[in-house]
PDB file of C-alpha atoms and ligand atoms in Angstrom:
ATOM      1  CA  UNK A1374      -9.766 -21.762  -9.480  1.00  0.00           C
ATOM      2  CA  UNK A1375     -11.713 -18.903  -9.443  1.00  0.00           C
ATOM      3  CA  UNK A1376     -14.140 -17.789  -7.586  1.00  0.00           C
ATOM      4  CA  UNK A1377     -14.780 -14.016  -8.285  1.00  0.00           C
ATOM      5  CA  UNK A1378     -17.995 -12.954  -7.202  1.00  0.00           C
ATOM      6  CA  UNK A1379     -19.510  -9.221  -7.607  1.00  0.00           C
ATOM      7  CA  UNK A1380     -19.929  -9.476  -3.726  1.00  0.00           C
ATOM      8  CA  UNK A1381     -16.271 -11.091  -2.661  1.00  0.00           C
ATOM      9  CA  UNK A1382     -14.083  -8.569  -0.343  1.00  0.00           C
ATOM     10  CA  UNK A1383     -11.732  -6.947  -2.138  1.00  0.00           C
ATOM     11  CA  UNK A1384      -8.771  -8.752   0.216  1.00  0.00           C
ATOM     12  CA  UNK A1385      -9.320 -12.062   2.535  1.00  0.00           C
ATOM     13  CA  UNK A1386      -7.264 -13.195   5.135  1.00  0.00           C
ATOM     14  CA  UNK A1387      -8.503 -16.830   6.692  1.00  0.00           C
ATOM     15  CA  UNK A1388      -5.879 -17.666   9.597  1.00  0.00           C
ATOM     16  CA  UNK A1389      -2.722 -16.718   8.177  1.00  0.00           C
ATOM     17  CA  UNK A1390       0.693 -17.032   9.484  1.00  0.00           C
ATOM     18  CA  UNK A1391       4.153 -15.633   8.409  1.00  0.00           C
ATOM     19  CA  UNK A1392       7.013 -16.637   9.156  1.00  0.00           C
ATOM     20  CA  UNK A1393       9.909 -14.970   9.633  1.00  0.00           C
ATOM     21  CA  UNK A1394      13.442 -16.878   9.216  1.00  0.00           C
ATOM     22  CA  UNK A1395      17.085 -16.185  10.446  1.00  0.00           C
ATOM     23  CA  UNK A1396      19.571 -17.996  11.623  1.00  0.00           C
ATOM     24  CA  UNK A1397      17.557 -20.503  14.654  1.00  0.00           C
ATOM     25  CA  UNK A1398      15.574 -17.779  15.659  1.00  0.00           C
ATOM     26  CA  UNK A1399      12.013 -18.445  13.931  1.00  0.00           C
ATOM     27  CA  UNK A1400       9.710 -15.096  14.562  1.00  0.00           C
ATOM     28  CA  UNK A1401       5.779 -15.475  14.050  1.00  0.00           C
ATOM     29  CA  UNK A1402       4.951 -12.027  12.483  1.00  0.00           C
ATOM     30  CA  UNK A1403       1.786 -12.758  11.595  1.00  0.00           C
ATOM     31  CA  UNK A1404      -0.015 -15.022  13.973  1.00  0.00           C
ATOM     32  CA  UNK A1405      -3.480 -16.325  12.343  1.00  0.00           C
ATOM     33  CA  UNK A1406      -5.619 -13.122  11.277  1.00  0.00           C
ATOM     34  CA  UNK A1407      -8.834 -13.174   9.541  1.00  0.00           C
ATOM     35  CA  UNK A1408      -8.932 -10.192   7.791  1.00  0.00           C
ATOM     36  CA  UNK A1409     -12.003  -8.875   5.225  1.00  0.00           C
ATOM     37  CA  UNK A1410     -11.340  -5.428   3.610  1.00  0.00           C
ATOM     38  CA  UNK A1411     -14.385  -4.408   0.864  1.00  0.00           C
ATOM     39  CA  UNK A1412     -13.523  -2.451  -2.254  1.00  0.00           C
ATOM     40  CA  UNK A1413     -13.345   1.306  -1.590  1.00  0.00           C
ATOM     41  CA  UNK A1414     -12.582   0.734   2.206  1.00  0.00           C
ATOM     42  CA  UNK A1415     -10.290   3.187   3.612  1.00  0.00           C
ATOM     43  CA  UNK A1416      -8.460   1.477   6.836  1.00  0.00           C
ATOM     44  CA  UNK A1417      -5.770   2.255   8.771  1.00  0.00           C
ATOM     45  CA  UNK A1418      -3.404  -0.375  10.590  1.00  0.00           C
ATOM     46  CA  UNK A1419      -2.481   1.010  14.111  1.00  0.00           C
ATOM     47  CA  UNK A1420      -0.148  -1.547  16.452  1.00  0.00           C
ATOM     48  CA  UNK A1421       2.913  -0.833  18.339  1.00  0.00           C
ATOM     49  CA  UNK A1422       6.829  -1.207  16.317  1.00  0.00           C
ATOM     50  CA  UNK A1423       7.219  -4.682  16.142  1.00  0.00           C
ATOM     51  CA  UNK A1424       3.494  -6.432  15.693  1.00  0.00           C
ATOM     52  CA  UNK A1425       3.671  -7.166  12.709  1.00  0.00           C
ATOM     53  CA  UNK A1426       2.243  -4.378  10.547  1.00  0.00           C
ATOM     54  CA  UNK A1427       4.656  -4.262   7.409  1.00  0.00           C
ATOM     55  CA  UNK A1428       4.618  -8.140   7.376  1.00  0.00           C
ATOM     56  CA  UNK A1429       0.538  -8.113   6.945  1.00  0.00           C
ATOM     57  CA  UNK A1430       1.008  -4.652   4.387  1.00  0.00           C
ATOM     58  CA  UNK A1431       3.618  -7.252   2.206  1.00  0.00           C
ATOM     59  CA  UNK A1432       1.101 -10.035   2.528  1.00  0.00           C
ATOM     60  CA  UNK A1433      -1.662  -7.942   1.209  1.00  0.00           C
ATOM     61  CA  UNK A1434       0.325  -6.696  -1.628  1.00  0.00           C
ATOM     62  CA  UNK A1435       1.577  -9.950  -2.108  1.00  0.00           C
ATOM     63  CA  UNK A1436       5.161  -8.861  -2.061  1.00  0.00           C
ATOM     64  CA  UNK A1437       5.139 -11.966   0.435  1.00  0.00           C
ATOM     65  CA  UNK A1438       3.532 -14.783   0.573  1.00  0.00           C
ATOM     66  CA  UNK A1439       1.531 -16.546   3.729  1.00  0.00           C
ATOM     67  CA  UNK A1440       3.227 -19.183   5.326  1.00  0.00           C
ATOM     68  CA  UNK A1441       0.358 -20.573   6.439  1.00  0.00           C
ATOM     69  CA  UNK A1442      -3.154 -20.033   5.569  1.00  0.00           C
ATOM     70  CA  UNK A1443      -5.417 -18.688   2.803  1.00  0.00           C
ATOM     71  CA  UNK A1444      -5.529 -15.156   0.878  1.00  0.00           C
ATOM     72  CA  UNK A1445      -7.750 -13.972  -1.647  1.00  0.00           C
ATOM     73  CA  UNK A1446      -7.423 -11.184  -3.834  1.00  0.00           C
ATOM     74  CA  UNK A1447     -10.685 -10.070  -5.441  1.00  0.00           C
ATOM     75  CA  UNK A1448     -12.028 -13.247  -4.850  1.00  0.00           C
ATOM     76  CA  UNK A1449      -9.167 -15.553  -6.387  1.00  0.00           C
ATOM     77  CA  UNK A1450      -7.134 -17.362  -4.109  1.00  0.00           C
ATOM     78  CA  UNK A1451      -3.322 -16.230  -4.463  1.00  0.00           C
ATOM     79  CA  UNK A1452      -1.690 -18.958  -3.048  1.00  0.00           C
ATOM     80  CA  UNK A1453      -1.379 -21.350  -5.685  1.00  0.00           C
ATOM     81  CA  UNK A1454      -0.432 -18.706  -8.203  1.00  0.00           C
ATOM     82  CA  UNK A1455       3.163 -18.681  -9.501  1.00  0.00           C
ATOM     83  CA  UNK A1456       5.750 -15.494  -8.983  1.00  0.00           C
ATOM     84  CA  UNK A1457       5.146 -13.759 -12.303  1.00  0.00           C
ATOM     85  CA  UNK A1458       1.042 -14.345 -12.074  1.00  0.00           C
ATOM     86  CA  UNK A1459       1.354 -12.425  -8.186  1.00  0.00           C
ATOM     87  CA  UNK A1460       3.621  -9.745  -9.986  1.00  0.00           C
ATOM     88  CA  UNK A1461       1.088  -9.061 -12.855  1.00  0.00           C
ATOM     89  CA  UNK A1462      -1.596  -8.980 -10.430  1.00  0.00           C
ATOM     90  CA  UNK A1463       0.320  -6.627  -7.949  1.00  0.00           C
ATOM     91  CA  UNK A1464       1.297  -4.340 -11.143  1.00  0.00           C
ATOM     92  CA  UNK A1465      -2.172  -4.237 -12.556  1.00  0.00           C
ATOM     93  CA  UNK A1466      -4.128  -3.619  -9.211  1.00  0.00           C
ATOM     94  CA  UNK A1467      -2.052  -2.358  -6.259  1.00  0.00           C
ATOM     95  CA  UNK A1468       0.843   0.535  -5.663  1.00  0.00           C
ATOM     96  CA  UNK A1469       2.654   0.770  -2.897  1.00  0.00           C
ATOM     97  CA  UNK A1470       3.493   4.410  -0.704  1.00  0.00           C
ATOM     98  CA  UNK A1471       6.137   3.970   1.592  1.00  0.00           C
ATOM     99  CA  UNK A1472       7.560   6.352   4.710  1.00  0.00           C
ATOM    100  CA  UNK A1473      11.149   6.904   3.206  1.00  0.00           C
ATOM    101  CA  UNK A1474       9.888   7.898   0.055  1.00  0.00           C
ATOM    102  CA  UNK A1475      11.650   5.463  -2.509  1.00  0.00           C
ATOM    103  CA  UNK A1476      12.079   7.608  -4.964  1.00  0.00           C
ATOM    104  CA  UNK A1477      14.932   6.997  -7.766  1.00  0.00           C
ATOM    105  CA  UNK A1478      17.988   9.744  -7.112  1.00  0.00           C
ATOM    106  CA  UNK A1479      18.929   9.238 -10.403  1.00  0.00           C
ATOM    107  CA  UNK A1480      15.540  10.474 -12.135  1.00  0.00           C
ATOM    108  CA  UNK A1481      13.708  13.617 -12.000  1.00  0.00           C
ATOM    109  CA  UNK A1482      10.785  13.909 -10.498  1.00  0.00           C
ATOM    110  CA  UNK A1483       8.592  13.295 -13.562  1.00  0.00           C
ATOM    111  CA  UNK A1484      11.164  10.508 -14.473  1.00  0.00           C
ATOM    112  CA  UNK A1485      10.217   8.594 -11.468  1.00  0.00           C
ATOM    113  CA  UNK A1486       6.383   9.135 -12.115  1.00  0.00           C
ATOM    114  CA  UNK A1487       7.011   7.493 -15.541  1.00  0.00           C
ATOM    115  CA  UNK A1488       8.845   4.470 -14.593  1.00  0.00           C
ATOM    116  CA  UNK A1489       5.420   2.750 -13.633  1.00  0.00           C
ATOM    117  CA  UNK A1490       3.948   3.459 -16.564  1.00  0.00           C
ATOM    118  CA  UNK A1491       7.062   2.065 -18.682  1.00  0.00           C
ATOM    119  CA  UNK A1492       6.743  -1.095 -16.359  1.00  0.00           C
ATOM    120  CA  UNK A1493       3.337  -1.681 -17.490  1.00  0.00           C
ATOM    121  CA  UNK A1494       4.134  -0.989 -21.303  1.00  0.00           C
ATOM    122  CA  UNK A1495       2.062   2.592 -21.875  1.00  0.00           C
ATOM    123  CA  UNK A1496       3.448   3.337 -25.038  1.00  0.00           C
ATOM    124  CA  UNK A1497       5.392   7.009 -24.924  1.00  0.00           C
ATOM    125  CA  UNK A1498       2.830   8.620 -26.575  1.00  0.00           C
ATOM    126  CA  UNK A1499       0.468   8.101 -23.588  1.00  0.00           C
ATOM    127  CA  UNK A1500       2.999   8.258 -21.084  1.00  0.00           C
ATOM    128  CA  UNK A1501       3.735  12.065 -21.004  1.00  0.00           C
ATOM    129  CA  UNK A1502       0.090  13.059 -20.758  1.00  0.00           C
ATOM    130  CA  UNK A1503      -0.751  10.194 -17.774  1.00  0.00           C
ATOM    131  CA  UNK A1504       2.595  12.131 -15.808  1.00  0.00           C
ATOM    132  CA  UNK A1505       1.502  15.544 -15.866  1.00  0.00           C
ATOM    133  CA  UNK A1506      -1.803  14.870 -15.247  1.00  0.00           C
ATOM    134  CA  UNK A1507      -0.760  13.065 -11.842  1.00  0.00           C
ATOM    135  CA  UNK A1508       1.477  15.301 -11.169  1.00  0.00           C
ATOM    136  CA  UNK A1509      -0.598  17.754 -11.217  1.00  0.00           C
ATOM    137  CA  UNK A1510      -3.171  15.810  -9.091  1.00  0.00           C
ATOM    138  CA  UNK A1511      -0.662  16.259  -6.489  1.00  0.00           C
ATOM    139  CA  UNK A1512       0.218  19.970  -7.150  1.00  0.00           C
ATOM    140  CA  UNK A1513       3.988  19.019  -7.789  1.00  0.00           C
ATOM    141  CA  UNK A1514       3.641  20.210 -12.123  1.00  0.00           C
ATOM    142  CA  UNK A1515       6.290  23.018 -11.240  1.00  0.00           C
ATOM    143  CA  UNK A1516       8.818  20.447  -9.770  1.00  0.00           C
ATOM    144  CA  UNK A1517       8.758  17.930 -12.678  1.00  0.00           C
ATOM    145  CA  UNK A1518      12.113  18.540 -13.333  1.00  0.00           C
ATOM    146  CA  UNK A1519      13.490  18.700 -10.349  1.00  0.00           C
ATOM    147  CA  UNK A1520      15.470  15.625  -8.560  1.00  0.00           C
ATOM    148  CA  UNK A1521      14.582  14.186  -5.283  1.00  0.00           C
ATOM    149  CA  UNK A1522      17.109  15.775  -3.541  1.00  0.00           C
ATOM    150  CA  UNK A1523      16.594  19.010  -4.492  1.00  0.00           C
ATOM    151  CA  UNK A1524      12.557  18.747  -3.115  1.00  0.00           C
ATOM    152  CA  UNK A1525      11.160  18.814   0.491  1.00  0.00           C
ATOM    153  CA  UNK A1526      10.539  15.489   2.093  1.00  0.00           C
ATOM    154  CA  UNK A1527       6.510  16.666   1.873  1.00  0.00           C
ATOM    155  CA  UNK A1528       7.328  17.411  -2.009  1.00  0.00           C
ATOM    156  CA  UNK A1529       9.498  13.604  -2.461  1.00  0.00           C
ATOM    157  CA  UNK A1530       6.383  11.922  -0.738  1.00  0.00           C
ATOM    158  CA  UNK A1531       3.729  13.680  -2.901  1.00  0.00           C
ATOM    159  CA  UNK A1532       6.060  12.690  -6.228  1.00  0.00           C
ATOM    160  CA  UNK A1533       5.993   9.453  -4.556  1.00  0.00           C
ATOM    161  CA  UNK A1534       1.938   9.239  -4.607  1.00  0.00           C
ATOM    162  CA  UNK A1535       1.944  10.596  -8.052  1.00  0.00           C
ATOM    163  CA  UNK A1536       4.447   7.806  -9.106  1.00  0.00           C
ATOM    164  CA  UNK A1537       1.711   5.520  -7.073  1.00  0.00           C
ATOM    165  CA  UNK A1538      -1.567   6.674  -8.451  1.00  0.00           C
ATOM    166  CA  UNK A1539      -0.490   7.299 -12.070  1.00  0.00           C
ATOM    167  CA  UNK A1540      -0.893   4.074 -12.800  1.00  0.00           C
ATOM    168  CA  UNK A1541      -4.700   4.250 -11.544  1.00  0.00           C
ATOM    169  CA  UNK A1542      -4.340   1.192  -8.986  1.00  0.00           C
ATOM    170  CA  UNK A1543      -7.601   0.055  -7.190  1.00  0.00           C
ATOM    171  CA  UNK A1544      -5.681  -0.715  -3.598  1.00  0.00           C
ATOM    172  CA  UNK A1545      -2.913   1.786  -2.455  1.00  0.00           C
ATOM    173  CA  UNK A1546      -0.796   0.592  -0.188  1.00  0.00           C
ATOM    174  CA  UNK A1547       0.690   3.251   2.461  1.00  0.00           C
ATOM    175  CA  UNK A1548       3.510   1.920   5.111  1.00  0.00           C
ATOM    176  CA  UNK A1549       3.360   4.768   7.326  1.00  0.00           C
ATOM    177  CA  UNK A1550       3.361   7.645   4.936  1.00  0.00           C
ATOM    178  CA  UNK A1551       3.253  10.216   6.919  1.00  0.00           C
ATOM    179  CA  UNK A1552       6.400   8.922   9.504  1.00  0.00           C
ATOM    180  CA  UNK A1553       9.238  11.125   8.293  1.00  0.00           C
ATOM    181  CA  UNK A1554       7.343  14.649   7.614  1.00  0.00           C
ATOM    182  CA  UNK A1555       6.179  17.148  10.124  1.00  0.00           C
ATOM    183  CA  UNK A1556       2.697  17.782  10.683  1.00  0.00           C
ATOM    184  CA  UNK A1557       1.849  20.551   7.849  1.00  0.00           C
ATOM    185  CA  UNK A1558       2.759  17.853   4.931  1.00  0.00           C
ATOM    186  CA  UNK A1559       1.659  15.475   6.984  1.00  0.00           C
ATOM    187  CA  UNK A1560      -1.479  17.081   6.485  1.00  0.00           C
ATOM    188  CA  UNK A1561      -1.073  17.681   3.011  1.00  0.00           C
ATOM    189  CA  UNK A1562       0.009  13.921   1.852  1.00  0.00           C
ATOM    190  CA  UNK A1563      -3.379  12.623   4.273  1.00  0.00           C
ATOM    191  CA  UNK A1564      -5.549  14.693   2.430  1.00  0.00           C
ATOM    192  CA  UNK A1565      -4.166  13.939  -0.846  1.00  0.00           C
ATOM    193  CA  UNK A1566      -4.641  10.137   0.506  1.00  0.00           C
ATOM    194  CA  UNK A1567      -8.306  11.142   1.062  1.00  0.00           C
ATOM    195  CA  UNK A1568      -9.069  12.566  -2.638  1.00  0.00           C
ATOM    196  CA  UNK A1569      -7.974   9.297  -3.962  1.00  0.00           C
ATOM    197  CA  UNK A1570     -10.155   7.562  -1.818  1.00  0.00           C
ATOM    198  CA  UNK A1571     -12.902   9.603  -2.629  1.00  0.00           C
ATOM    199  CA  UNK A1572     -12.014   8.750  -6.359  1.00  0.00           C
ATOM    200  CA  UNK A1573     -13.022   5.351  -5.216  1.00  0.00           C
ATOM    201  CA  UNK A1574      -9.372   3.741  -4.345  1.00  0.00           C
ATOM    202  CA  UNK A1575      -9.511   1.437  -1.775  1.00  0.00           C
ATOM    203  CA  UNK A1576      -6.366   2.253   0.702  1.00  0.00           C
ATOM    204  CA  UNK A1577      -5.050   0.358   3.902  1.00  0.00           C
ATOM    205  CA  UNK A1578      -2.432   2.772   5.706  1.00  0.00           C
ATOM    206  CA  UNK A1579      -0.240   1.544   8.511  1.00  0.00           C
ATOM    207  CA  UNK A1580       0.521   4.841  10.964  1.00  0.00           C
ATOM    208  CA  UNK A1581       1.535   5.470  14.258  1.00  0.00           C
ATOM    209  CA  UNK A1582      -0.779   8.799  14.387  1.00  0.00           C
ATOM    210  CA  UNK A1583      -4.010   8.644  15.913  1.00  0.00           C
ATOM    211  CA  UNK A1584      -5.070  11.735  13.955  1.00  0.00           C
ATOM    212  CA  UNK A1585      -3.949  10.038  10.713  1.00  0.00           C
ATOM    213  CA  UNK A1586      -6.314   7.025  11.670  1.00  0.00           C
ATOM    214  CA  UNK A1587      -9.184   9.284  12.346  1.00  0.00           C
ATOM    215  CA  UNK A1588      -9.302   9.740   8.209  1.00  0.00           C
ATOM    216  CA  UNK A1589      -9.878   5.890   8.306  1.00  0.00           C
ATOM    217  CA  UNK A1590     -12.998   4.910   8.515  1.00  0.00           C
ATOM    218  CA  UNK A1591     -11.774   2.181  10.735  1.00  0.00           C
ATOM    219  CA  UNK A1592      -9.331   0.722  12.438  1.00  0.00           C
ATOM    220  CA  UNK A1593      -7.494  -2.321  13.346  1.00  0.00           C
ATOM    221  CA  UNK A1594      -5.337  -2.605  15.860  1.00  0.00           C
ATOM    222  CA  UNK A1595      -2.189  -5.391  15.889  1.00  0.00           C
ATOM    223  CA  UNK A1596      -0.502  -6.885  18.585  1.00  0.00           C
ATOM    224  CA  UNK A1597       2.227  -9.689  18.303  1.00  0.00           C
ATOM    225  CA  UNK A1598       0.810 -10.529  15.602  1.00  0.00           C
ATOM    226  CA  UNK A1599      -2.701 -11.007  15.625  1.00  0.00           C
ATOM    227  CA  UNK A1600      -5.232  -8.513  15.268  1.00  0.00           C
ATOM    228  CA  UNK A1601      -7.219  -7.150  18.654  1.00  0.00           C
ATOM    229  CA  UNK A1602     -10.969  -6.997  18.184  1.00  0.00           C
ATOM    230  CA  UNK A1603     -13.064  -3.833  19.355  1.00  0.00           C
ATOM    231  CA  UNK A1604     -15.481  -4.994  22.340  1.00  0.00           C
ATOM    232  CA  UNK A1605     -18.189  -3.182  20.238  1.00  0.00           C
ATOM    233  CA  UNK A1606     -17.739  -5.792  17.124  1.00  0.00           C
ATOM    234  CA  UNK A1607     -16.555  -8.793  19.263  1.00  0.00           C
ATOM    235  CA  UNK A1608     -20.365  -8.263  21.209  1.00  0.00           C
ATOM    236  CA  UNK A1609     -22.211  -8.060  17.809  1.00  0.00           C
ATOM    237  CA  UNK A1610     -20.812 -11.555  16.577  1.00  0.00           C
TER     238      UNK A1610
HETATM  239  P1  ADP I1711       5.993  -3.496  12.335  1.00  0.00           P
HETATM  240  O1  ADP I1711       5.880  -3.019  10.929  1.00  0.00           O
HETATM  241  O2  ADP I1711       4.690  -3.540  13.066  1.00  0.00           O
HETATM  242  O3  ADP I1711       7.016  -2.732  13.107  1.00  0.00           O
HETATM  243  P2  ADP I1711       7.175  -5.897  11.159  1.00  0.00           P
HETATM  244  O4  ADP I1711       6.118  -6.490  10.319  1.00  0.00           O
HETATM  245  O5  ADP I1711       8.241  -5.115  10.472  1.00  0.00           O
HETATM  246  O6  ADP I1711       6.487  -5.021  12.317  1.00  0.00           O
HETATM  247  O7  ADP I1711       7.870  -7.041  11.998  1.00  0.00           O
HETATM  248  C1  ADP I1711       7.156  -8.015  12.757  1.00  0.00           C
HETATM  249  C2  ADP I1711       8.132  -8.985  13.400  1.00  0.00           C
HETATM  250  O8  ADP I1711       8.786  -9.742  12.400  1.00  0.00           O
HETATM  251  C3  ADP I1711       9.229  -8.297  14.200  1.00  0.00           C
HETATM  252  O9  ADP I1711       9.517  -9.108  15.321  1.00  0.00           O
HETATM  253  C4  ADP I1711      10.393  -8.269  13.255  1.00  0.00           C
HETATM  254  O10 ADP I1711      11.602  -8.258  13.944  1.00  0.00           O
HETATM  255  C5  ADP I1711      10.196  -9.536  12.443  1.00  0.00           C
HETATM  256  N1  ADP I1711      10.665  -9.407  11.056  1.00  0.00           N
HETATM  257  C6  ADP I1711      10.159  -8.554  10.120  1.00  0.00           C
HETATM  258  N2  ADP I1711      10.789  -8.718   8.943  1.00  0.00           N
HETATM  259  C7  ADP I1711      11.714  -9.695   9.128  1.00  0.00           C
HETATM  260  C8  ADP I1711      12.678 -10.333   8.293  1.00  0.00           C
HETATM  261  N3  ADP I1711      12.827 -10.007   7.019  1.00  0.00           N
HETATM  262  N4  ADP I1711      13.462 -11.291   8.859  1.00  0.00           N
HETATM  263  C9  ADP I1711      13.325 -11.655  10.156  1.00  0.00           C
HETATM  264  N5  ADP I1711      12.426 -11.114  10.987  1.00  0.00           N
HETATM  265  C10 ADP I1711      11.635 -10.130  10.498  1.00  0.00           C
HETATM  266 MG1   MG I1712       6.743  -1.387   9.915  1.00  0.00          MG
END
């Protein structure tokens, strides 16, 4: 079933629930949210540790799946699509920035920027080009070669977005991404964040900083759970 329409949200949530499983303890993460996010939306996702805002960041980029409840992805309804259809969808559509970086140790940093493009079959030829030219997006050309440990946490996070956006997704996905660097490349990564939403990405950002959520142009607020509505929309409904 499809039902892609020019006018669907980019991501629906209708009363989902996740649940979270280990030993007899049973945790509801996710607590029935409706949730509508339009295509080039930028939002953050603001809630204290605990409430539930990696669990609905997984569900979105269907890393997880509900345990109860509907989500549609550009219209189409994920649930009743197999592993390997979610992972196409996720690789074609949706990359992932996370706060500790997850970069390879291994690779350098233009070695890590390929390995989503290798993923997704770019032949070679194409590959080289697509890495500079995110790389250089980010202002990180003169570190290509270097390995993660040798860079700044600011310079692993913007090879991180490079390794993101080279692969031109529609939805970035950013699990506080500005947690484990101090407030100059803080700066730096948010406004980098900001250019690609400008470019017309949409982006959902999980952060702790209220100044970070002031790029979003809004804001929703978790708690146990479930999402708290502003008294401003809550009155207009
Ligand atoms: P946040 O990102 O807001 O800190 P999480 O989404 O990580 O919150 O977690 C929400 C709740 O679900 C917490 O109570 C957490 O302990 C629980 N939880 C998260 N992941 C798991 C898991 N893999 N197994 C069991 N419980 C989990
Ligand atoms: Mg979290």
């Amino acid at each position: 079933m499809s039902l892609e329409t020019a006018d669907s949200p980019l991501v629906e949530l209708k009363n989902v629930y996740k649940y979270h499983y280990s030993k007899e303890l049973e945790t509801a993460a996710i607590n029935g949210i409706d949730l509508r996010i339009q295509s080039g939306e930028f939002v953050a996702i603001m809630g204290p540790s605990g409430s539930g805002k990696s669990t609905l960041l997984n569900l979105i980029g269907m890393i997880d799946r509900p345990s109860r409840g509907h989500y549609f992805f550009q219209g189409q309804l994920t649930n009743q699509l197999v592993k390997k259809e979610l992972a196409i969808l996720r690789k074609n559509n949706i990359g992932f920035v996370f706060q500790s970086f997850n970069l390879i140790d291994e690779l350098t940093a233009a070695e890590n920027v390929e390995l989503p493009l290798i993923y997704l079959r770019i032949p070679a030829s194409q590959r080289k080009k697509r890495v500079q030219q995110a790389l250089a997006e980010l202002e990180m050309s003169h570190r290509m070669n270097h390995y993660p440990q040798q860079l700044s946490g600011g310079q692993q996070q913007r090879i991180a977005i490079a390794r993101t956006i080279v692969t031109e997704p529609s939805l970035i996905l950013a699990d506080e991404p500005t947690g484990n660097l101090d407030s100059e490349h803080g700066k730096i990564v948010m406004d980098k964040l900001a250019y690609f939403h400008q470019r017309g990405a949409t982006i959902i950002m999980v952060t702790h900083s209220s100044r970070d959520a002031a790029r979003a142009q809004r804001t929703i607020e978790l708690f146990d759970g479930t999402t708290i509505i502003p008294e401003a929309d809550f009155l207009a409904s």
